[in-house]
Amino acid sequence: MKLKKRKIKYAAIFFICWFALMTVLVDGVLKFQSLVDYFGSYALVEVSLLLMVILPTLAVYKSTKEK
């Protein structure tokens, strides 16, 4: 798979914005420890949060059209 500059740029911008939003949401609004208490597993919460950032970033990379 050949990487394209434009696709990487848009995916990186999306990643930074989405990561910042998720950080504010999880650390500020939902309180991370509350999520760990609710789901019962630190690893489960960490993996799900990572997937909620990485998978949409990959979708943006795949859906961005190259000129």
JSON list of N, CA and C in Angstrom, two decimals:
[
{"chain": "A", "resi": 1, "resn": "MET", "atom": "N", "xyz": [0.84, -1.16, 0.00]},
{"chain": "A", "resi": 1, "resn": "MET", "atom": "CA", "xyz": [0.00, 0.00, 0.00]},
{"chain": "A", "resi": 1, "resn": "MET", "atom": "C", "xyz": [0.90, 1.24, 0.00]},
{"chain": "A", "resi": 2, "resn": "LYS", "atom": "N", "xyz": [0.71, 2.09, -0.99]},
{"chain": "A", "resi": 2, "resn": "LYS", "atom": "CA", "xyz": [1.50, 3.29, -1.13]},
{"chain": "A", "resi": 2, "resn": "LYS", "atom": "C", "xyz": [0.84, 4.43, -0.35]},
{"chain": "A", "resi": 3, "resn": "LEU", "atom": "N", "xyz": [1.61, 5.10, 0.50]},
{"chain": "A", "resi": 3, "resn": "LEU", "atom": "CA", "xyz": [1.08, 6.19, 1.30]},
{"chain": "A", "resi": 3, "resn": "LEU", "atom": "C", "xyz": [1.10, 7.48, 0.49]},
{"chain": "A", "resi": 4, "resn": "LYS", "atom": "N", "xyz": [0.07, 8.26, 0.61]},
{"chain": "A", "resi": 4, "resn": "LYS", "atom": "CA", "xyz": [-0.06, 9.52, -0.11]},
{"chain": "A", "resi": 4, "resn": "LYS", "atom": "C", "xyz": [0.00, 10.68, 0.89]},
{"chain": "A", "resi": 5, "resn": "LYS", "atom": "N", "xyz": [0.70, 11.76, 0.52]},
{"chain": "A", "resi": 5, "resn": "LYS", "atom": "CA", "xyz": [0.88, 12.90, 1.42]},
{"chain": "A", "resi": 5, "resn": "LYS", "atom": "C", "xyz": [-0.44, 13.55, 1.80]},
{"chain": "A", "resi": 6, "resn": "ARG", "atom": "N", "xyz": [-1.31, 13.78, 0.84]},
{"chain": "A", "resi": 6, "resn": "ARG", "atom": "CA", "xyz": [-2.57, 14.47, 1.11]},
{"chain": "A", "resi": 6, "resn": "ARG", "atom": "C", "xyz": [-3.45, 13.64, 2.04]},
{"chain": "A", "resi": 7, "resn": "LYS", "atom": "N", "xyz": [-3.51, 12.35, 1.80]},
{"chain": "A", "resi": 7, "resn": "LYS", "atom": "CA", "xyz": [-4.33, 11.48, 2.64]},
{"chain": "A", "resi": 7, "resn": "LYS", "atom": "C", "xyz": [-3.79, 11.44, 4.06]},
{"chain": "A", "resi": 8, "resn": "ILE", "atom": "N", "xyz": [-2.49, 11.39, 4.20]},
{"chain": "A", "resi": 8, "resn": "ILE", "atom": "CA", "xyz": [-1.87, 11.37, 5.53]},
{"chain": "A", "resi": 8, "resn": "ILE", "atom": "C", "xyz": [-2.13, 12.69, 6.25]},
{"chain": "A", "resi": 9, "resn": "LYS", "atom": "N", "xyz": [-2.05, 13.80, 5.52]},
{"chain": "A", "resi": 9, "resn": "LYS", "atom": "CA", "xyz": [-2.28, 15.11, 6.13]},
{"chain": "A", "resi": 9, "resn": "LYS", "atom": "C", "xyz": [-3.69, 15.21, 6.69]},
{"chain": "A", "resi": 10, "resn": "TYR", "atom": "N", "xyz": [-4.70, 14.84, 5.91]},
{"chain": "A", "resi": 10, "resn": "TYR", "atom": "CA", "xyz": [-6.07, 14.92, 6.38]},
{"chain": "A", "resi": 10, "resn": "TYR", "atom": "C", "xyz": [-6.33, 13.95, 7.53]},
{"chain": "A", "resi": 11, "resn": "ALA", "atom": "N", "xyz": [-5.77, 12.76, 7.45]},
{"chain": "A", "resi": 11, "resn": "ALA", "atom": "CA", "xyz": [-5.94, 11.79, 8.53]},
{"chain": "A", "resi": 11, "resn": "ALA", "atom": "C", "xyz": [-5.26, 12.27, 9.81]},
{"chain": "A", "resi": 12, "resn": "ALA", "atom": "N", "xyz": [-4.10, 12.91, 9.68]},
{"chain": "A", "resi": 12, "resn": "ALA", "atom": "CA", "xyz": [-3.38, 13.42, 10.85]},
{"chain": "A", "resi": 12, "resn": "ALA", "atom": "C", "xyz": [-4.15, 14.56, 11.51]},
{"chain": "A", "resi": 13, "resn": "ILE", "atom": "N", "xyz": [-4.70, 15.46, 10.70]},
{"chain": "A", "resi": 13, "resn": "ILE", "atom": "CA", "xyz": [-5.50, 16.55, 11.25]},
{"chain": "A", "resi": 13, "resn": "ILE", "atom": "C", "xyz": [-6.72, 16.00, 11.97]},
{"chain": "A", "resi": 14, "resn": "PHE", "atom": "N", "xyz": [-7.39, 15.05, 11.36]},
{"chain": "A", "resi": 14, "resn": "PHE", "atom": "CA", "xyz": [-8.55, 14.42, 12.00]},
{"chain": "A", "resi": 14, "resn": "PHE", "atom": "C", "xyz": [-8.14, 13.74, 13.30]},
{"chain": "A", "resi": 15, "resn": "PHE", "atom": "N", "xyz": [-7.03, 13.01, 13.27]},
{"chain": "A", "resi": 15, "resn": "PHE", "atom": "CA", "xyz": [-6.55, 12.30, 14.46]},
{"chain": "A", "resi": 15, "resn": "PHE", "atom": "C", "xyz": [-6.31, 13.25, 15.62]},
{"chain": "A", "resi": 16, "resn": "ILE", "atom": "N", "xyz": [-5.64, 14.37, 15.35]},
{"chain": "A", "resi": 16, "resn": "ILE", "atom": "CA", "xyz": [-5.32, 15.32, 16.41]},
{"chain": "A", "resi": 16, "resn": "ILE", "atom": "C", "xyz": [-6.59, 15.92, 16.99]},
{"chain": "A", "resi": 17, "resn": "CYS", "atom": "N", "xyz": [-7.51, 16.33, 16.13]},
{"chain": "A", "resi": 17, "resn": "CYS", "atom": "CA", "xyz": [-8.76, 16.93, 16.61]},
{"chain": "A", "resi": 17, "resn": "CYS", "atom": "C", "xyz": [-9.61, 15.91, 17.37]},
{"chain": "A", "resi": 18, "resn": "TRP", "atom": "N", "xyz": [-9.75, 14.73, 16.83]},
{"chain": "A", "resi": 18, "resn": "TRP", "atom": "CA", "xyz": [-10.57, 13.69, 17.47]},
{"chain": "A", "resi": 18, "resn": "TRP", "atom": "C", "xyz": [-9.95, 13.25, 18.79]},
{"chain": "A", "resi": 19, "resn": "PHE", "atom": "N", "xyz": [-8.63, 13.11, 18.84]},
{"chain": "A", "resi": 19, "resn": "PHE", "atom": "CA", "xyz": [-7.94, 12.73, 20.07]},
{"chain": "A", "resi": 19, "resn": "PHE", "atom": "C", "xyz": [-8.14, 13.79, 21.15]},
{"chain": "A", "resi": 20, "resn": "ALA", "atom": "N", "xyz": [-8.04, 15.07, 20.76]},
{"chain": "A", "resi": 20, "resn": "ALA", "atom": "CA", "xyz": [-8.25, 16.15, 21.72]},
{"chain": "A", "resi": 20, "resn": "ALA", "atom": "C", "xyz": [-9.68, 16.12, 22.25]},
{"chain": "A", "resi": 21, "resn": "LEU", "atom": "N", "xyz": [-10.65, 15.93, 21.36]},
{"chain": "A", "resi": 21, "resn": "LEU", "atom": "CA", "xyz": [-12.05, 15.88, 21.78]},
{"chain": "A", "resi": 21, "resn": "LEU", "atom": "C", "xyz": [-12.29, 14.70, 22.72]},
{"chain": "A", "resi": 22, "resn": "MET", "atom": "N", "xyz": [-11.78, 13.54, 22.39]},
{"chain": "A", "resi": 22, "resn": "MET", "atom": "CA", "xyz": [-11.96, 12.37, 23.23]},
{"chain": "A", "resi": 22, "resn": "MET", "atom": "C", "xyz": [-11.27, 12.55, 24.59]},
{"chain": "A", "resi": 23, "resn": "THR", "atom": "N", "xyz": [-10.11, 13.19, 24.61]},
{"chain": "A", "resi": 23, "resn": "THR", "atom": "CA", "xyz": [-9.41, 13.44, 25.87]},
{"chain": "A", "resi": 23, "resn": "THR", "atom": "C", "xyz": [-10.22, 14.35, 26.77]},
{"chain": "A", "resi": 24, "resn": "VAL", "atom": "N", "xyz": [-10.75, 15.44, 26.21]},
{"chain": "A", "resi": 24, "resn": "VAL", "atom": "CA", "xyz": [-11.57, 16.36, 26.99]},
{"chain": "A", "resi": 24, "resn": "VAL", "atom": "C", "xyz": [-12.82, 15.64, 27.49]},
{"chain": "A", "resi": 25, "resn": "LEU", "atom": "N", "xyz": [-13.44, 14.86, 26.61]},
{"chain": "A", "resi": 25, "resn": "LEU", "atom": "CA", "xyz": [-14.66, 14.16, 26.98]},
{"chain": "A", "resi": 25, "resn": "LEU", "atom": "C", "xyz": [-14.41, 13.13, 28.08]},
{"chain": "A", "resi": 26, "resn": "VAL", "atom": "N", "xyz": [-13.39, 12.32, 27.90]},
{"chain": "A", "resi": 26, "resn": "VAL", "atom": "CA", "xyz": [-13.14, 11.23, 28.86]},
{"chain": "A", "resi": 26, "resn": "VAL", "atom": "C", "xyz": [-12.56, 11.77, 30.17]},
{"chain": "A", "resi": 27, "resn": "ASP", "atom": "N", "xyz": [-11.58, 12.66, 30.09]},
{"chain": "A", "resi": 27, "resn": "ASP", "atom": "CA", "xyz": [-10.95, 13.14, 31.33]},
{"chain": "A", "resi": 27, "resn": "ASP", "atom": "C", "xyz": [-11.77, 14.21, 32.03]},
{"chain": "A", "resi": 28, "resn": "GLY", "atom": "N", "xyz": [-12.46, 15.04, 31.26]},
{"chain": "A", "resi": 28, "resn": "GLY", "atom": "CA", "xyz": [-13.17, 16.15, 31.86]},
{"chain": "A", "resi": 28, "resn": "GLY", "atom": "C", "xyz": [-14.61, 15.85, 32.19]},
{"chain": "A", "resi": 29, "resn": "VAL", "atom": "N", "xyz": [-15.35, 15.30, 31.26]},
{"chain": "A", "resi": 29, "resn": "VAL", "atom": "CA", "xyz": [-16.79, 15.13, 31.43]},
{"chain": "A", "resi": 29, "resn": "VAL", "atom": "C", "xyz": [-17.14, 13.80, 32.08]},
{"chain": "A", "resi": 30, "resn": "LEU", "atom": "N", "xyz": [-16.64, 12.72, 31.52]},
{"chain": "A", "resi": 30, "resn": "LEU", "atom": "CA", "xyz": [-17.03, 11.39, 31.99]},
{"chain": "A", "resi": 30, "resn": "LEU", "atom": "C", "xyz": [-16.20, 10.87, 33.16]},
{"chain": "A", "resi": 31, "resn": "LYS", "atom": "N", "xyz": [-15.05, 11.45, 33.37]},
{"chain": "A", "resi": 31, "resn": "LYS", "atom": "CA", "xyz": [-14.12, 11.01, 34.42]},
{"chain": "A", "resi": 31, "resn": "LYS", "atom": "C", "xyz": [-13.70, 9.56, 34.16]},
{"chain": "A", "resi": 32, "resn": "PHE", "atom": "N", "xyz": [-12.45, 9.42, 33.79]},
{"chain": "A", "resi": 32, "resn": "PHE", "atom": "CA", "xyz": [-11.90, 8.12, 33.40]},
{"chain": "A", "resi": 32, "resn": "PHE", "atom": "C", "xyz": [-12.14, 7.05, 34.47]},
{"chain": "A", "resi": 33, "resn": "GLN", "atom": "N", "xyz": [-11.92, 7.41, 35.72]},
{"chain": "A", "resi": 33, "resn": "GLN", "atom": "CA", "xyz": [-12.08, 6.42, 36.79]},
{"chain": "A", "resi": 33, "resn": "GLN", "atom": "C", "xyz": [-13.53, 5.94, 36.89]},
{"chain": "A", "resi": 34, "resn": "SER", "atom": "N", "xyz": [-14.47, 6.80, 36.56]},
{"chain": "A", "resi": 34, "resn": "SER", "atom": "CA", "xyz": [-15.89, 6.40, 36.55]},
{"chain": "A", "resi": 34, "resn": "SER", "atom": "C", "xyz": [-16.13, 5.33, 35.49]},
{"chain": "A", "resi": 35, "resn": "LEU", "atom": "N", "xyz": [-15.50, 5.51, 34.33]},
{"chain": "A", "resi": 35, "resn": "LEU", "atom": "CA", "xyz": [-15.64, 4.50, 33.27]},
{"chain": "A", "resi": 35, "resn": "LEU", "atom": "C", "xyz": [-15.02, 3.18, 33.69]},
{"chain": "A", "resi": 36, "resn": "VAL", "atom": "N", "xyz": [-13.86, 3.24, 34.34]},
{"chain": "A", "resi": 36, "resn": "VAL", "atom": "CA", "xyz": [-13.21, 2.01, 34.80]},
{"chain": "A", "resi": 36, "resn": "VAL", "atom": "C", "xyz": [-14.09, 1.32, 35.84]},
{"chain": "A", "resi": 37, "resn": "ASP", "atom": "N", "xyz": [-14.68, 2.08, 36.74]},
{"chain": "A", "resi": 37, "resn": "ASP", "atom": "CA", "xyz": [-15.57, 1.49, 37.75]},
{"chain": "A", "resi": 37, "resn": "ASP", "atom": "C", "xyz": [-16.80, 0.88, 37.10]},
{"chain": "A", "resi": 38, "resn": "TYR", "atom": "N", "xyz": [-17.35, 1.56, 36.09]},
{"chain": "A", "resi": 38, "resn": "TYR", "atom": "CA", "xyz": [-18.56, 1.09, 35.43]},
{"chain": "A", "resi": 38, "resn": "TYR", "atom": "C", "xyz": [-18.32, -0.20, 34.64]},
{"chain": "A", "resi": 39, "resn": "PHE", "atom": "N", "xyz": [-17.23, -0.22, 33.85]},
{"chain": "A", "resi": 39, "resn": "PHE", "atom": "CA", "xyz": [-16.95, -1.40, 33.02]},
{"chain": "A", "resi": 39, "resn": "PHE", "atom": "C", "xyz": [-16.16, -2.46, 33.77]},
{"chain": "A", "resi": 40, "resn": "GLY", "atom": "N", "xyz": [-15.48, -2.10, 34.84]},
{"chain": "A", "resi": 40, "resn": "GLY", "atom": "CA", "xyz": [-14.79, -3.08, 35.66]},
{"chain": "A", "resi": 40, "resn": "GLY", "atom": "C", "xyz": [-13.41, -3.47, 35.21]},
{"chain": "A", "resi": 41, "resn": "SER", "atom": "N", "xyz": [-12.92, -2.89, 34.12]},
{"chain": "A", "resi": 41, "resn": "SER", "atom": "CA", "xyz": [-11.60, -3.27, 33.64]},
{"chain": "A", "resi": 41, "resn": "SER", "atom": "C", "xyz": [-10.89, -2.08, 33.02]},
{"chain": "A", "resi": 42, "resn": "TYR", "atom": "N", "xyz": [-9.72, -1.78, 33.53]},
{"chain": "A", "resi": 42, "resn": "TYR", "atom": "CA", "xyz": [-8.92, -0.69, 33.00]},
{"chain": "A", "resi": 42, "resn": "TYR", "atom": "C", "xyz": [-8.51, -0.98, 31.56]},
{"chain": "A", "resi": 43, "resn": "ALA", "atom": "N", "xyz": [-8.10, -2.20, 31.29]},
{"chain": "A", "resi": 43, "resn": "ALA", "atom": "CA", "xyz": [-7.65, -2.58, 29.94]},
{"chain": "A", "resi": 43, "resn": "ALA", "atom": "C", "xyz": [-8.78, -2.45, 28.92]},
{"chain": "A", "resi": 44, "resn": "LEU", "atom": "N", "xyz": [-9.97, -2.86, 29.29]},
{"chain": "A", "resi": 44, "resn": "LEU", "atom": "CA", "xyz": [-11.12, -2.76, 28.39]},
{"chain": "A", "resi": 44, "resn": "LEU", "atom": "C", "xyz": [-11.41, -1.31, 28.02]},
{"chain": "A", "resi": 45, "resn": "VAL", "atom": "N", "xyz": [-11.36, -0.43, 29.00]},
{"chain": "A", "resi": 45, "resn": "VAL", "atom": "CA", "xyz": [-11.63, 0.99, 28.74]},
{"chain": "A", "resi": 45, "resn": "VAL", "atom": "C", "xyz": [-10.52, 1.57, 27.87]},
{"chain": "A", "resi": 46, "resn": "GLU", "atom": "N", "xyz": [-9.27, 1.26, 28.16]},
{"chain": "A", "resi": 46, "resn": "GLU", "atom": "CA", "xyz": [-8.15, 1.78, 27.37]},
{"chain": "A", "resi": 46, "resn": "GLU", "atom": "C", "xyz": [-8.22, 1.31, 25.92]},
{"chain": "A", "resi": 47, "resn": "VAL", "atom": "N", "xyz": [-8.45, 0.03, 25.71]},
{"chain": "A", "resi": 47, "resn": "VAL", "atom": "CA", "xyz": [-8.51, -0.51, 24.35]},
{"chain": "A", "resi": 47, "resn": "VAL", "atom": "C", "xyz": [-9.68, 0.08, 23.58]},
{"chain": "A", "resi": 48, "resn": "SER", "atom": "N", "xyz": [-10.82, 0.19, 24.22]},
{"chain": "A", "resi": 48, "resn": "SER", "atom": "CA", "xyz": [-11.99, 0.75, 23.52]},
{"chain": "A", "resi": 48, "resn": "SER", "atom": "C", "xyz": [-11.77, 2.22, 23.16]},
{"chain": "A", "resi": 49, "resn": "LEU", "atom": "N", "xyz": [-11.14, 2.97, 24.04]},
{"chain": "A", "resi": 49, "resn": "LEU", "atom": "CA", "xyz": [-10.85, 4.37, 23.72]},
{"chain": "A", "resi": 49, "resn": "LEU", "atom": "C", "xyz": [-9.82, 4.49, 22.59]},
{"chain": "A", "resi": 50, "resn": "LEU", "atom": "N", "xyz": [-8.83, 3.65, 22.61]},
{"chain": "A", "resi": 50, "resn": "LEU", "atom": "CA", "xyz": [-7.85, 3.66, 21.52]},
{"chain": "A", "resi": 50, "resn": "LEU", "atom": "C", "xyz": [-8.50, 3.30, 20.19]},
{"chain": "A", "resi": 51, "resn": "LEU", "atom": "N", "xyz": [-9.36, 2.30, 20.19]},
{"chain": "A", "resi": 51, "resn": "LEU", "atom": "CA", "xyz": [-10.05, 1.92, 18.96]},
{"chain": "A", "resi": 51, "resn": "LEU", "atom": "C", "xyz": [-10.99, 3.02, 18.48]},
{"chain": "A", "resi": 52, "resn": "MET", "atom": "N", "xyz": [-11.60, 3.75, 19.43]},
{"chain": "A", "resi": 52, "resn": "MET", "atom": "CA", "xyz": [-12.50, 4.84, 19.05]},
{"chain": "A", "resi": 52, "resn": "MET", "atom": "C", "xyz": [-11.75, 6.02, 18.43]},
{"chain": "A", "resi": 53, "resn": "VAL", "atom": "N", "xyz": [-10.43, 6.06, 18.58]},
{"chain": "A", "resi": 53, "resn": "VAL", "atom": "CA", "xyz": [-9.62, 7.09, 17.94]},
{"chain": "A", "resi": 53, "resn": "VAL", "atom": "C", "xyz": [-8.98, 6.56, 16.65]},
{"chain": "A", "resi": 54, "resn": "ILE", "atom": "N", "xyz": [-8.46, 5.35, 16.69]},
{"chain": "A", "resi": 54, "resn": "ILE", "atom": "CA", "xyz": [-7.72, 4.81, 15.55]},
{"chain": "A", "resi": 54, "resn": "ILE", "atom": "C", "xyz": [-8.63, 4.42, 14.38]},
{"chain": "A", "resi": 55, "resn": "LEU", "atom": "N", "xyz": [-9.74, 3.76, 14.65]},
{"chain": "A", "resi": 55, "resn": "LEU", "atom": "CA", "xyz": [-10.61, 3.30, 13.56]},
{"chain": "A", "resi": 55, "resn": "LEU", "atom": "C", "xyz": [-11.21, 4.45, 12.74]},
{"chain": "A", "resi": 56, "resn": "PRO", "atom": "N", "xyz": [-11.73, 5.52, 13.36]},
{"chain": "A", "resi": 56, "resn": "PRO", "atom": "CA", "xyz": [-12.21, 6.63, 12.53]},
{"chain": "A", "resi": 56, "resn": "PRO", "atom": "C", "xyz": [-11.08, 7.31, 11.74]},
{"chain": "A", "resi": 57, "resn": "THR", "atom": "N", "xyz": [-9.87, 7.34, 12.31]},
{"chain": "A", "resi": 57, "resn": "THR", "atom": "CA", "xyz": [-8.74, 7.92, 11.59]},
{"chain": "A", "resi": 57, "resn": "THR", "atom": "C", "xyz": [-8.42, 7.09, 10.35]},
{"chain": "A", "resi": 58, "resn": "LEU", "atom": "N", "xyz": [-8.45, 5.79, 10.47]},
{"chain": "A", "resi": 58, "resn": "LEU", "atom": "CA", "xyz": [-8.23, 4.93, 9.30]},
{"chain": "A", "resi": 58, "resn": "LEU", "atom": "C", "xyz": [-9.35, 5.10, 8.27]},
{"chain": "A", "resi": 59, "resn": "ALA", "atom": "N", "xyz": [-10.56, 5.30, 8.74]},
{"chain": "A", "resi": 59, "resn": "ALA", "atom": "CA", "xyz": [-11.68, 5.53, 7.81]},
{"chain": "A", "resi": 59, "resn": "ALA", "atom": "C", "xyz": [-11.50, 6.84, 7.05]},
{"chain": "A", "resi": 60, "resn": "VAL", "atom": "N", "xyz": [-11.02, 7.87, 7.72]},
{"chain": "A", "resi": 60, "resn": "VAL", "atom": "CA", "xyz": [-10.76, 9.14, 7.03]},
{"chain": "A", "resi": 60, "resn": "VAL", "atom": "C", "xyz": [-9.64, 8.96, 6.02]},
{"chain": "A", "resi": 61, "resn": "TYR", "atom": "N", "xyz": [-8.60, 8.22, 6.38]},
{"chain": "A", "resi": 61, "resn": "TYR", "atom": "CA", "xyz": [-7.50, 7.96, 5.44]},
{"chain": "A", "resi": 61, "resn": "TYR", "atom": "C", "xyz": [-8.00, 7.23, 4.21]},
{"chain": "A", "resi": 62, "resn": "LYS", "atom": "N", "xyz": [-8.83, 6.20, 4.42]},
{"chain": "A", "resi": 62, "resn": "LYS", "atom": "CA", "xyz": [-9.33, 5.41, 3.29]},
{"chain": "A", "resi": 62, "resn": "LYS", "atom": "C", "xyz": [-10.29, 6.22, 2.41]},
{"chain": "A", "resi": 63, "resn": "SER", "atom": "N", "xyz": [-11.09, 7.10, 3.02]},
{"chain": "A", "resi": 63, "resn": "SER", "atom": "CA", "xyz": [-12.11, 7.81, 2.25]},
{"chain": "A", "resi": 63, "resn": "SER", "atom": "C", "xyz": [-11.60, 9.09, 1.59]},
{"chain": "A", "resi": 64, "resn": "THR", "atom": "N", "xyz": [-10.41, 9.55, 1.95]},
{"chain": "A", "resi": 64, "resn": "THR", "atom": "CA", "xyz": [-9.87, 10.76, 1.33]},
{"chain": "A", "resi": 64, "resn": "THR", "atom": "C", "xyz": [-9.41, 10.44, -0.08]},
{"chain": "A", "resi": 65, "resn": "LYS", "atom": "N", "xyz": [-9.84, 11.26, -1.00]},
{"chain": "A", "resi": 65, "resn": "LYS", "atom": "CA", "xyz": [-9.48, 11.04, -2.41]},
{"chain": "A", "resi": 65, "resn": "LYS", "atom": "C", "xyz": [-8.19, 11.78, -2.73]},
{"chain": "A", "resi": 66, "resn": "GLU", "atom": "N", "xyz": [-7.35, 11.16, -3.52]},
{"chain": "A", "resi": 66, "resn": "GLU", "atom": "CA", "xyz": [-6.08, 11.75, -3.94]},
{"chain": "A", "resi": 66, "resn": "GLU", "atom": "C", "xyz": [-6.28, 12.44, -5.28]},
{"chain": "A", "resi": 67, "resn": "LYS", "atom": "N", "xyz": [-5.69, 13.62, -5.42]},
{"chain": "A", "resi": 67, "resn": "LYS", "atom": "CA", "xyz": [-5.82, 14.37, -6.68]},
{"chain": "A", "resi": 67, "resn": "LYS", "atom": "C", "xyz": [-5.04, 13.70, -7.79]}
]
